[in-house]
PDB file of C-alpha atoms in Angstrom:
ATOM      1  CA  MET A  10       0.000   0.000   0.000  1.00 44.00           C
ATOM      2  CA  TYR A  11       1.251   3.470  -0.868  1.00 43.00           C
ATOM      3  CA  SER A  12       2.396   5.642   2.038  1.00 49.00           C
ATOM      4  CA  ASP A  13       3.084   9.364   2.007  1.00 59.00           C
ATOM      5  CA  GLN A  14       5.124   9.278   5.218  1.00 62.00           C
ATOM      6  CA  HIS A  15       8.362   9.783   3.258  1.00 65.00           C
ATOM      7  CA  LEU A  16       7.154  13.041   1.689  1.00 72.00           C
ATOM      8  CA  ARG A  17       8.823  16.248   2.781  1.00 78.00           C
ATOM      9  CA  VAL A  18       6.698  18.657   4.791  1.00 73.00           C
ATOM     10  CA  SER A  19       6.341  22.334   3.959  1.00 79.00           C
ATOM     11  CA  ASP A  20       6.569  25.330   6.273  1.00 74.00           C
ATOM     12  CA  ALA A  21       2.790  25.700   5.970  1.00 75.00           C
ATOM     13  CA  GLU A  22       2.302  22.135   7.230  1.00 77.00           C
ATOM     14  CA  ARG A  23       4.677  22.754  10.141  1.00 76.00           C
ATOM     15  CA  GLU A  24       2.714  25.881  11.090  1.00 73.00           C
ATOM     16  CA  ALA A  25      -0.576  23.987  10.819  1.00 77.00           C
ATOM     17  CA  VAL A  26       0.726  21.303  13.184  1.00 80.00           C
ATOM     18  CA  SER A  27       1.906  24.006  15.612  1.00 76.00           C
ATOM     19  CA  ASP A  28      -1.572  25.543  15.523  1.00 73.00           C
ATOM     20  CA  ARG A  29      -3.165  22.196  16.368  1.00 80.00           C
ATOM     21  CA  LEU A  30      -0.731  21.700  19.227  1.00 81.00           C
ATOM     22  CA  ALA A  31      -1.590  25.210  20.484  1.00 77.00           C
ATOM     23  CA  GLY A  32      -5.233  24.173  20.587  1.00 74.00           C
ATOM     24  CA  HIS A  33      -4.382  21.144  22.740  1.00 77.00           C
ATOM     25  CA  PHE A  34      -2.270  23.346  25.022  1.00 75.00           C
ATOM     26  CA  ALA A  35      -5.104  25.853  25.404  1.00 69.00           C
ATOM     27  CA  ASP A  36      -7.506  23.008  26.203  1.00 72.00           C
ATOM     28  CA  GLY A  37      -5.193  21.697  28.923  1.00 74.00           C
ATOM     29  CA  ARG A  38      -4.173  18.455  27.190  1.00 79.00           C
ATOM     30  CA  LEU A  39      -0.519  19.533  27.094  1.00 79.00           C
ATOM     31  CA  ASP A  40       1.496  21.351  29.743  1.00 76.00           C
ATOM     32  CA  GLN A  41       4.021  24.045  28.847  1.00 69.00           C
ATOM     33  CA  ALA A  42       7.013  21.690  28.667  1.00 72.00           C
ATOM     34  CA  GLU A  43       5.159  19.165  26.498  1.00 79.00           C
ATOM     35  CA  PHE A  44       3.911  21.893  24.190  1.00 75.00           C
ATOM     36  CA  ASP A  45       7.375  23.440  23.770  1.00 72.00           C
ATOM     37  CA  ASP A  46       8.894  20.018  23.045  1.00 78.00           C
ATOM     38  CA  ARG A  47       6.302  19.046  20.448  1.00 83.00           C
ATOM     39  CA  VAL A  48       6.347  22.403  18.692  1.00 77.00           C
ATOM     40  CA  GLY A  49      10.128  22.170  18.497  1.00 75.00           C
ATOM     41  CA  ARG A  50       9.856  18.716  16.931  1.00 81.00           C
ATOM     42  CA  ALA A  51       7.199  19.927  14.506  1.00 80.00           C
ATOM     43  CA  MET A  52       9.219  22.923  13.352  1.00 77.00           C
ATOM     44  CA  SER A  53      12.312  20.753  12.771  1.00 78.00           C
ATOM     45  CA  ALA A  54      10.409  17.938  11.020  1.00 79.00           C
ATOM     46  CA  ARG A  55      11.615  16.994   7.534  1.00 80.00           C
ATOM     47  CA  THR A  56       9.070  14.349   6.494  1.00 80.00           C
ATOM     48  CA  ARG A  57       5.493  13.467   7.372  1.00 76.00           C
ATOM     49  CA  ALA A  58       6.811  10.507   9.342  1.00 78.00           C
ATOM     50  CA  ASP A  59       8.476  12.999  11.713  1.00 80.00           C
ATOM     51  CA  LEU A  60       5.047  14.490  12.441  1.00 79.00           C
ATOM     52  CA  SER A  61       3.055  11.303  12.744  1.00 74.00           C
ATOM     53  CA  GLY A  62       3.681  10.677  16.446  1.00 78.00           C
ATOM     54  CA  LEU A  63       2.968  14.160  17.752  1.00 83.00           C
ATOM     55  CA  PHE A  64      -0.764  13.523  18.264  1.00 81.00           C
ATOM     56  CA  ALA A  65      -0.715   9.792  19.048  1.00 80.00           C
ATOM     57  CA  ASP A  66      -1.709  10.285  22.694  1.00 82.00           C
ATOM     58  CA  LEU A  67      -4.100  13.189  22.097  1.00 80.00           C
ATOM     59  CA  SER A  68      -7.822  12.820  21.493  1.00 68.00           C
ATOM     60  CA  GLU A  69      -8.713  14.221  18.085  1.00 56.00           C
ATOM     61  CA  THR A  70     -11.878  12.677  16.742  1.00 48.00           C
ATOM     62  CA  GLY A  71     -11.638  12.415  12.988  1.00 43.00           C
ATOM     63  CA  ALA A  72      -8.454  14.490  12.769  1.00 44.00           C
ATOM     64  CA  PRO A  73      -5.756  13.382  10.316  1.00 44.00           C
ATOM     65  CA  ALA A  74      -2.307  12.408  11.563  1.00 43.00           C
ATOM     66  CA  VAL A  75      -0.906  15.261   9.470  1.00 43.00           C
ATOM     67  CA  PRO A  76      -3.303  18.168   8.862  1.00 43.00           C
ATOM     68  CA  GLU A  77      -4.720  18.750   5.427  1.00 41.00           C
ATOM     69  CA  LEU A  78      -3.918  22.175   4.041  1.00 34.00           C
ATOM     70  CA  PRO A  79      -6.995  24.324   3.392  1.00 35.00           C
ATOM     71  CA  GLY A  80      -8.127  24.458  -0.192  1.00 34.00           C
ATOM     72  CA  GLY A  81      -9.326  28.030  -0.116  1.00 34.00           C
ATOM     73  CA  GLY A  82     -12.119  27.813   2.430  1.00 36.00           C
ATOM     74  CA  GLY A  83     -12.122  29.375   5.870  1.00 35.00           C
ATOM     75  CA  GLY A  84     -12.019  27.564   9.133  1.00 35.00           C
ATOM     76  CA  THR A  85     -10.232  27.662  12.419  1.00 33.00           C
ATOM     77  CA  PRO A  86      -6.826  25.972  12.729  1.00 33.00           C
ATOM     78  CA  GLY A  87      -7.239  22.904  14.901  1.00 33.00           C
ATOM     79  CA  GLY A  88     -10.444  21.831  13.187  1.00 31.00           C
ATOM     80  CA  GLY A  89     -12.620  22.501  16.253  1.00 30.00           C
ATOM     81  CA  PRO A  90     -15.395  24.989  16.971  1.00 30.00           C
ATOM     82  CA  ARG A  91     -14.504  28.400  18.281  1.00 32.00           C
ATOM     83  CA  GLY A  92     -16.209  27.564  21.562  1.00 37.00           C
ATOM     84  CA  PRO A  93     -17.890  30.047  23.904  1.00 51.00           C
ATOM     85  CA  GLY A  94     -17.365  33.674  22.988  1.00 65.00           C
ATOM     86  CA  SER A  95     -15.041  35.909  24.961  1.00 80.00           C
ATOM     87  CA  PRO A  96     -15.875  39.500  25.945  1.00 85.00           C
ATOM     88  CA  ILE A  97     -12.591  40.667  24.398  1.00 88.00           C
ATOM     89  CA  GLU A  98     -11.439  40.574  20.785  1.00 89.00           C
ATOM     90  CA  PHE A  99      -7.791  41.398  20.154  1.00 93.00           C
ATOM     91  CA  ARG A 100      -6.562  43.960  17.631  1.00 91.00           C
ATOM     92  CA  LEU A 101      -2.991  44.639  16.523  1.00 92.00           C
ATOM     93  CA  ASP A 102      -1.333  47.931  15.605  1.00 90.00           C
ATOM     94  CA  ALA A 103       1.648  47.128  13.392  1.00 89.00           C
ATOM     95  CA  ALA A 104       2.814  50.747  13.488  1.00 88.00           C
ATOM     96  CA  SER A 105       2.930  51.021  17.293  1.00 88.00           C
ATOM     97  CA  GLY A 106       6.390  49.531  17.733  1.00 91.00           C
ATOM     98  CA  VAL A 107       5.090  47.540  20.715  1.00 93.00           C
ATOM     99  CA  PRO A 108       5.849  43.780  20.602  1.00 94.00           C
ATOM    100  CA  THR A 109       2.811  41.752  19.591  1.00 95.00           C
ATOM    101  CA  TYR A 110       2.603  39.770  22.827  1.00 95.00           C
ATOM    102  CA  LEU A 111       2.687  42.995  24.869  1.00 95.00           C
ATOM    103  CA  GLN A 112      -0.128  44.450  22.793  1.00 95.00           C
ATOM    104  CA  LEU A 113      -2.253  41.467  23.823  1.00 95.00           C
ATOM    105  CA  VAL A 114      -1.240  41.879  27.477  1.00 95.00           C
ATOM    106  CA  HIS A 115      -2.012  45.613  27.430  1.00 94.00           C
ATOM    107  CA  GLN A 116      -5.420  45.068  25.825  1.00 93.00           C
ATOM    108  CA  VAL A 117      -6.404  42.628  28.567  1.00 94.00           C
ATOM    109  CA  GLU A 118      -5.178  45.043  31.244  1.00 93.00           C
ATOM    110  CA  HIS A 119      -7.079  47.943  29.659  1.00 90.00           C
ATOM    111  CA  ALA A 120     -10.241  45.840  29.434  1.00 89.00           C
ATOM    112  CA  LEU A 121      -9.873  44.959  33.120  1.00 90.00           C
ATOM    113  CA  ARG A 122      -9.405  48.604  34.124  1.00 86.00           C
ATOM    114  CA  LEU A 123     -12.450  49.658  32.132  1.00 81.00           C
ATOM    115  CA  GLY A 124     -14.629  46.870  33.483  1.00 80.00           C
ATOM    116  CA  TYR A 125     -15.086  45.109  30.151  1.00 82.00           C
ATOM    117  CA  LEU A 126     -13.535  41.956  31.605  1.00 89.00           C
ATOM    118  CA  LYS A 127     -14.720  40.580  34.923  1.00 88.00           C
ATOM    119  CA  LEU A 128     -13.715  37.777  37.266  1.00 91.00           C
ATOM    120  CA  GLY A 129     -14.387  34.423  35.641  1.00 92.00           C
ATOM    121  CA  ASP A 130     -14.488  35.725  32.062  1.00 93.00           C
ATOM    122  CA  GLN A 131     -12.670  33.566  29.529  1.00 93.00           C
ATOM    123  CA  LEU A 132      -9.981  34.880  27.212  1.00 94.00           C
ATOM    124  CA  PRO A 133     -10.081  33.802  23.561  1.00 92.00           C
ATOM    125  CA  LYS A 134      -8.523  30.402  23.019  1.00 88.00           C
ATOM    126  CA  VAL A 135      -5.022  30.365  21.588  1.00 88.00           C
ATOM    127  CA  ARG A 136      -6.053  28.769  18.325  1.00 85.00           C
ATOM    128  CA  ASP A 137      -8.779  31.390  17.784  1.00 87.00           C
ATOM    129  CA  VAL A 138      -6.345  34.271  18.331  1.00 90.00           C
ATOM    130  CA  VAL A 139      -3.876  32.635  15.947  1.00 89.00           C
ATOM    131  CA  ALA A 140      -6.612  32.270  13.338  1.00 87.00           C
ATOM    132  CA  SER A 141      -7.969  35.812  13.626  1.00 89.00           C
ATOM    133  CA  LEU A 142      -4.625  37.676  13.843  1.00 91.00           C
ATOM    134  CA  ALA A 143      -2.426  35.341  11.760  1.00 90.00           C
ATOM    135  CA  ILE A 144       0.325  35.234  14.389  1.00 91.00           C
ATOM    136  CA  ASN A 145       2.478  32.469  15.843  1.00 89.00           C
ATOM    137  CA  PRO A 146       0.833  30.483  18.669  1.00 90.00           C
ATOM    138  CA  ASN A 147       3.944  30.986  20.801  1.00 90.00           C
ATOM    139  CA  THR A 148       3.249  34.743  20.759  1.00 92.00           C
ATOM    140  CA  VAL A 149      -0.210  34.217  22.237  1.00 92.00           C
ATOM    141  CA  LEU A 150       1.119  31.735  24.775  1.00 91.00           C
ATOM    142  CA  LYS A 151       3.790  34.234  25.830  1.00 93.00           C
ATOM    143  CA  ALA A 152       1.128  36.889  26.398  1.00 94.00           C
ATOM    144  CA  TYR A 153      -1.075  34.523  28.395  1.00 94.00           C
ATOM    145  CA  LYS A 154       1.920  33.388  30.438  1.00 92.00           C
ATOM    146  CA  GLU A 155       2.722  37.038  31.237  1.00 94.00           C
ATOM    147  CA  LEU A 156      -0.855  37.631  32.386  1.00 95.00           C
ATOM    148  CA  GLU A 157      -0.703  34.504  34.547  1.00 93.00           C
ATOM    149  CA  THR A 158       2.616  35.618  36.053  1.00 93.00           C
ATOM    150  CA  LYS A 159       0.970  38.926  36.977  1.00 93.00           C
ATOM    151  CA  GLY A 160      -1.779  36.996  38.745  1.00 93.00           C
ATOM    152  CA  LEU A 161      -4.503  38.253  36.408  1.00 95.00           C
ATOM    153  CA  THR A 162      -5.398  34.962  34.739  1.00 94.00           C
ATOM    154  CA  ALA A 163      -5.290  31.226  35.374  1.00 92.00           C
ATOM    155  CA  GLY A 164      -5.512  28.243  33.068  1.00 87.00           C
ATOM    156  CA  ARG A 165      -8.134  25.562  33.608  1.00 84.00           C
ATOM    157  CA  PRO A 166      -7.241  22.141  32.169  1.00 78.00           C
ATOM    158  CA  GLY A 167      -9.465  21.268  29.255  1.00 75.00           C
ATOM    159  CA  GLN A 168     -11.240  24.637  29.313  1.00 83.00           C
ATOM    160  CA  GLY A 169      -8.932  27.573  28.627  1.00 87.00           C
ATOM    161  CA  THR A 170      -7.642  30.747  30.306  1.00 92.00           C
ATOM    162  CA  PHE A 171      -9.845  32.726  32.689  1.00 93.00           C
ATOM    163  CA  ILE A 172      -9.682  36.047  34.534  1.00 94.00           C
ATOM    164  CA  GLN A 173      -8.924  35.579  38.228  1.00 94.00           C
ATOM    165  CA  ALA A 174      -8.136  39.173  39.309  1.00 91.00           C
ATOM    166  CA  THR A 175      -9.361  42.622  38.375  1.00 86.00           C
ATOM    167  CA  LEU A 176      -7.756  46.038  37.882  1.00 84.00           C
ATOM    168  CA  SER A 177     -11.026  47.962  37.802  1.00 69.00           C
ATOM    169  CA  GLN A 178     -11.079  50.921  40.188  1.00 63.00           C
ATOM    170  CA  VAL A 179     -14.486  52.379  39.331  1.00 65.00           C
ATOM    171  CA  ALA A 180     -17.882  50.732  38.879  1.00 65.00           C
ATOM    172  CA  LEU A 181     -19.153  50.364  35.313  1.00 62.00           C
ATOM    173  CA  PRO A 182     -21.930  53.032  35.566  1.00 69.00           C
ATOM    174  CA  GLU A 183     -19.380  55.641  36.663  1.00 72.00           C
ATOM    175  CA  LEU A 184     -17.039  54.546  33.866  1.00 68.00           C
ATOM    176  CA  THR A 185     -19.869  54.930  31.370  1.00 72.00           C
ATOM    177  CA  ALA A 186     -20.550  58.471  32.548  1.00 78.00           C
ATOM    178  CA  LEU A 187     -16.853  59.349  32.395  1.00 77.00           C
ATOM    179  CA  ARG A 188     -16.602  57.925  28.899  1.00 75.00           C
ATOM    180  CA  ARG A 189     -19.577  59.995  27.776  1.00 81.00           C
ATOM    181  CA  SER A 190     -17.970  63.126  29.232  1.00 85.00           C
ATOM    182  CA  LEU A 191     -14.664  62.323  27.556  1.00 84.00           C
ATOM    183  CA  SER A 192     -16.419  61.735  24.236  1.00 85.00           C
ATOM    184  CA  GLY A 193     -17.879  65.217  24.502  1.00 88.00           C
ATOM    185  CA  TRP A 194     -14.397  66.637  25.123  1.00 90.00           C
ATOM    186  CA  LEU A 195     -13.053  64.786  22.092  1.00 90.00           C
ATOM    187  CA  THR A 196     -15.829  66.217  19.930  1.00 91.00           C
ATOM    188  CA  THR A 197     -14.966  69.726  21.123  1.00 92.00           C
ATOM    189  CA  ALA A 198     -11.242  69.143  20.517  1.00 91.00           C
ATOM    190  CA  ASP A 199     -11.961  67.851  17.024  1.00 92.00           C
ATOM    191  CA  GLY A 200     -14.106  70.903  16.305  1.00 93.00           C
ATOM    192  CA  ALA A 201     -11.218  73.106  17.443  1.00 93.00           C
ATOM    193  CA  GLY A 202      -8.992  71.521  14.816  1.00 94.00           C
ATOM    194  CA  LEU A 203      -6.896  69.117  16.898  1.00 91.00           C
ATOM    195  CA  ASP A 204      -5.883  65.854  15.259  1.00 92.00           C
ATOM    196  CA  GLU A 205      -5.364  62.634  17.213  1.00 88.00           C
ATOM    197  CA  ASP A 206      -1.740  63.438  18.097  1.00 88.00           C
ATOM    198  CA  GLY A 207      -2.783  66.889  19.292  1.00 91.00           C
ATOM    199  CA  MET A 208      -5.530  65.447  21.481  1.00 90.00           C
ATOM    200  CA  VAL A 209      -3.103  62.949  23.006  1.00 86.00           C
ATOM    201  CA  ALA A 210      -0.515  65.681  23.650  1.00 90.00           C
ATOM    202  CA  LEU A 211      -3.078  67.968  25.292  1.00 90.00           C
ATOM    203  CA  PHE A 212      -4.544  65.195  27.444  1.00 87.00           C
ATOM    204  CA  THR A 213      -1.084  63.974  28.491  1.00 87.00           C
ATOM    205  CA  SER A 214      -0.048  67.498  29.465  1.00 90.00           C
ATOM    206  CA  ALA A 215      -3.240  68.055  31.451  1.00 87.00           C
ATOM    207  CA  LEU A 216      -2.860  64.676  33.183  1.00 84.00           C
ATOM    208  CA  ARG A 217       0.727  65.476  34.145  1.00 87.00           C
ATOM    209  CA  ASP A 218      -0.328  68.862  35.558  1.00 88.00           C
ATOM    210  CA  PHE A 219      -3.120  67.170  37.497  1.00 84.00           C
ATOM    211  CA  HIS A 220      -0.733  64.690  39.112  1.00 81.00           C
ATOM    212  CA  GLU A 221       1.716  67.457  39.992  1.00 86.00           C
ATOM    213  CA  ARG A 222      -1.022  69.541  41.645  1.00 87.00           C
ATOM    214  CA  ARG A 223      -2.368  66.527  43.544  1.00 83.00           C
ATOM    215  CA  SER A 224       1.061  65.591  44.867  1.00 82.00           C
ATOM    216  CA  GLY A 225       1.416  69.108  46.319  1.00 72.00           C
ATOM    217  CA  PRO A 226       4.252  71.632  46.188  1.00 62.00           C
ATOM    218  CA  ARG A 227       7.737  70.408  46.952  1.00 55.00           C
ATOM    219  CA  THR A 228      10.811  72.135  48.287  1.00 48.00           C
ATOM    220  CA  ARG A 229      14.139  72.069  46.530  1.00 47.00           C
ATOM    221  CA  GLY A 230      15.142  69.112  48.674  1.00 50.00           C
ATOM    222  CA  GLY A 231      12.221  67.071  47.383  1.00 49.00           C
ATOM    223  CA  ALA A 232      10.166  67.045  50.601  1.00 49.00           C
ATOM    224  CA  ALA A 233       6.564  68.242  50.590  1.00 48.00           C
ATOM    225  CA  GLY A 234       6.385  71.930  51.339  1.00 49.00           C
ATOM    226  CA  ASP A 235       4.457  73.372  54.303  1.00 49.00           C
ATOM    227  CA  GLY A 236       3.887  76.792  52.791  1.00 47.00           C
ATOM    228  CA  THR A 237       7.099  78.391  54.183  1.00 46.00           C
ATOM    229  CA  GLU A 238      10.422  78.966  52.502  1.00 45.00           C
ATOM    230  CA  GLY A 239      13.617  77.797  54.111  1.00 44.00           C
ATOM    231  CA  VAL A 240      15.916  80.516  55.515  1.00 43.00           C
ATOM    232  CA  ALA A 241      19.601  80.417  54.705  1.00 40.00           C
TER     233      ALA A 241
END
């Protein structure tokens, strides 16, 4: 019987295998060390035979030993459903100069501060982020690991990554009112002719002045002043 196990694998096939492994990691079937080892073996594979054992002990109903490349249709890498929706959807700014994994971390932190993410909410699964942003699964895993190190998230075997701490300082109704007020300010600034950079510069300057006023006057030595000047 003919076998294709001797055929060389392409970079696209290696990436597809890495995506499937990322799905198993996100679902808790692989720990970090196992995932790193198998991704390393997948990326160094030369033939399909080198890939054939990577999923032998993983449950994948109907999944091929080596993934079929898509023939033009859509679909999520990993072959599974997207699963329950997450309150957050990541976006990337290629012009920001900020590393991709940090952009993901910052977006989660911002969503926590603004109350969009709450305790118990689930982050998007690794394979879904990889599919929607076309990035390497290791980048997503690095971001999620950073969030876990900060104590903001925790992985649940077989389920995914969930919020376990919050950064929100104000209740959502108050945040909504503040956002409405800020939107009005932005409309006024736009009407005055400020572009986005000008708005950011003005807001940053005002915020800095606010913090300086709140911290109180300081003497030359750096200590808080009491309203009197020192006498030489």
